[in-house]
Coordinates of C-alpha atoms in Angstrom, one line a residue:
X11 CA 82.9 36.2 -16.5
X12 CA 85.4 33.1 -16.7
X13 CA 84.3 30.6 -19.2
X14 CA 83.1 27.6 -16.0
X15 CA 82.1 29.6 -13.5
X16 CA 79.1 29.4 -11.5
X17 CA 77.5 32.7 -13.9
X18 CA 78.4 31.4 -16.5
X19 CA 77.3 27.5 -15.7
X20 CA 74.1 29.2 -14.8
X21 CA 73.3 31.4 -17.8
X22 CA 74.1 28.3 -20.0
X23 CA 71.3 26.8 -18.4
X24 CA 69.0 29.5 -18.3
X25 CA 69.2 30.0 -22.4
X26 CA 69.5 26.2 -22.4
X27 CA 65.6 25.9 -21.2
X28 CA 64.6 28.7 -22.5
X29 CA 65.6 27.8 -26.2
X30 CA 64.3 24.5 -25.9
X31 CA 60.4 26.2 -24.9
X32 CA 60.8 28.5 -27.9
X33 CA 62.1 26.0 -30.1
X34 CA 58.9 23.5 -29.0
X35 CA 56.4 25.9 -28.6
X36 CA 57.0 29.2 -30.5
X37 CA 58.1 28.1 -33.3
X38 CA 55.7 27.3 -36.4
X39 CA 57.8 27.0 -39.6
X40 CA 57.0 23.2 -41.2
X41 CA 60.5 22.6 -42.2
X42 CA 61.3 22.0 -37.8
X43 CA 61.0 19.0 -37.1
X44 CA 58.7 18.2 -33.8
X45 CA 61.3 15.8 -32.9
X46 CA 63.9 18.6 -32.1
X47 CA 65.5 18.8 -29.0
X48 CA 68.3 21.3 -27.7
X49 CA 71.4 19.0 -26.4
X50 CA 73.5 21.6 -25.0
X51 CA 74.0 25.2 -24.9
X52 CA 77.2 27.3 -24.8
X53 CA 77.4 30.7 -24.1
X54 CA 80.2 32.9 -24.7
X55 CA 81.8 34.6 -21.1
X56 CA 81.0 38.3 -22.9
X57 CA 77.1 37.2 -24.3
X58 CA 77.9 38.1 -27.7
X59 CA 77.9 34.5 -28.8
X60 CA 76.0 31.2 -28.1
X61 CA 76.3 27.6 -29.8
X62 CA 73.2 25.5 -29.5
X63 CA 73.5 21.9 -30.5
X64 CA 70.4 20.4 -31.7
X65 CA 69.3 16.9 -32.0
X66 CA 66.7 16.1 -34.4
X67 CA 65.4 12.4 -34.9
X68 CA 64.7 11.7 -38.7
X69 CA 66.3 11.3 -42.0
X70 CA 69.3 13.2 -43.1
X71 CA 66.9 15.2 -45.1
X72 CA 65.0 16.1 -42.3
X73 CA 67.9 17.2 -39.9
X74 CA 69.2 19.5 -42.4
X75 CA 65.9 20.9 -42.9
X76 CA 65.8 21.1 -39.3
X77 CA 69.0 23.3 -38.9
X78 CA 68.0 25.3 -42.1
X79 CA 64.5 26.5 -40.7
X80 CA 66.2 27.6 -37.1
X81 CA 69.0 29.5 -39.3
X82 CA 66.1 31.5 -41.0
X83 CA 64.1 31.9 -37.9
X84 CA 67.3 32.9 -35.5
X85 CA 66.1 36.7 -35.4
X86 CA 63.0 35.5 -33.9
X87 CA 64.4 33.5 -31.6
X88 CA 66.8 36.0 -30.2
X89 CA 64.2 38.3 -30.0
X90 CA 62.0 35.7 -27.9
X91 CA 65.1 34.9 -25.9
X92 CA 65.7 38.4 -25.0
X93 CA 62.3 38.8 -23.7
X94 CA 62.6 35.8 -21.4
X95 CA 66.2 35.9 -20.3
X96 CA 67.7 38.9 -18.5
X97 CA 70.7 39.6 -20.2
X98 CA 72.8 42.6 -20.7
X99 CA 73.7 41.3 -24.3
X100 CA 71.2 39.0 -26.1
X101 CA 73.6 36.5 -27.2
X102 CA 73.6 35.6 -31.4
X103 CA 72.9 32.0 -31.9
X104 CA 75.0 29.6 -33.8
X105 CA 73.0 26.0 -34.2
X106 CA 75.0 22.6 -34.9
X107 CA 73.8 19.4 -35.8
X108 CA 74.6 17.4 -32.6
X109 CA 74.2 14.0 -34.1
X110 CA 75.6 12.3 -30.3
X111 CA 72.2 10.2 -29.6
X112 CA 72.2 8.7 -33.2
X113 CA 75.9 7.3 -32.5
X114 CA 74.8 6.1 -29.3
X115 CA 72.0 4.2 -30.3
X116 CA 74.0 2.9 -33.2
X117 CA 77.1 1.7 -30.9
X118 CA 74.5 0.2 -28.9
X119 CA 73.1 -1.8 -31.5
X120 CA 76.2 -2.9 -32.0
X121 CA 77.3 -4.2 -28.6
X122 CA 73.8 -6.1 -28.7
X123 CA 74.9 -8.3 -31.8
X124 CA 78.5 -8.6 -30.8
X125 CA 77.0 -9.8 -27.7
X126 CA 74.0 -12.1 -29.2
X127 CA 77.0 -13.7 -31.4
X128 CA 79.0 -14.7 -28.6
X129 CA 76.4 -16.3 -27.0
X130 CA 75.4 -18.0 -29.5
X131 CA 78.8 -19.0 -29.8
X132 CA 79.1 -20.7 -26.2
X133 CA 76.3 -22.7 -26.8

């Protein structure tokens, strides 16, 4: 399987939803976050591997703690995976802070004060 192909676009999706139900509903260790959503998902063209990048909205603190508790709990999630995706190979699951939204928001803020002082500015 080719790494963009229509399989592999489709598997990616597949684990993508599927992780994101385990991670919100299955899971119960206190160091998660409830605020924890799966951004993307990758899956390796042989299903050995899979990077999941997670976005968590807190502290610093708090994201860490986040990626921490789904490194301990990563058997169980496999093994949750593998019982709801159909998979020759159950693939092992790397997490990554995906910290995308928090830059957005912040660039936004941004462009909203650069803006407010150039109107401010013209008048």
């Amino acid at each position: 399987m080719r790494k963009n192909s229509v399989k592999n676009t489709r598997v990616n999706g597949e684990v993508h939803r599927a992780l994101a139900e385990i991670i919100r509903s299955e899971i119960k260790d206190p160091r998660i976050n409830p605020m924890t959503s799966v951004v993307a998902v990758e899956v390796a063209p042989d299903l050995k591997t899979c990077k999941a990048w997670i976005s968590v909205l807190g502290n610093e603190e708090s994201q860490q703690d986040t990626i921490e508790g789904l490194k301990s709990a990563e058997g169980y999630i496999r093994s949750l995976l593998a019982k709801q995706v159909n998979l020759r190979n159950t693939p092992e699951i790397r997490f990554i802070l995906d910290q995308s939204i928090a830059y957005g928001v912040s660039m936004s803020k941004k462009i909203d004060e650069v803006n407010r002082a150039d109107e401010e500015k013209r008048k």
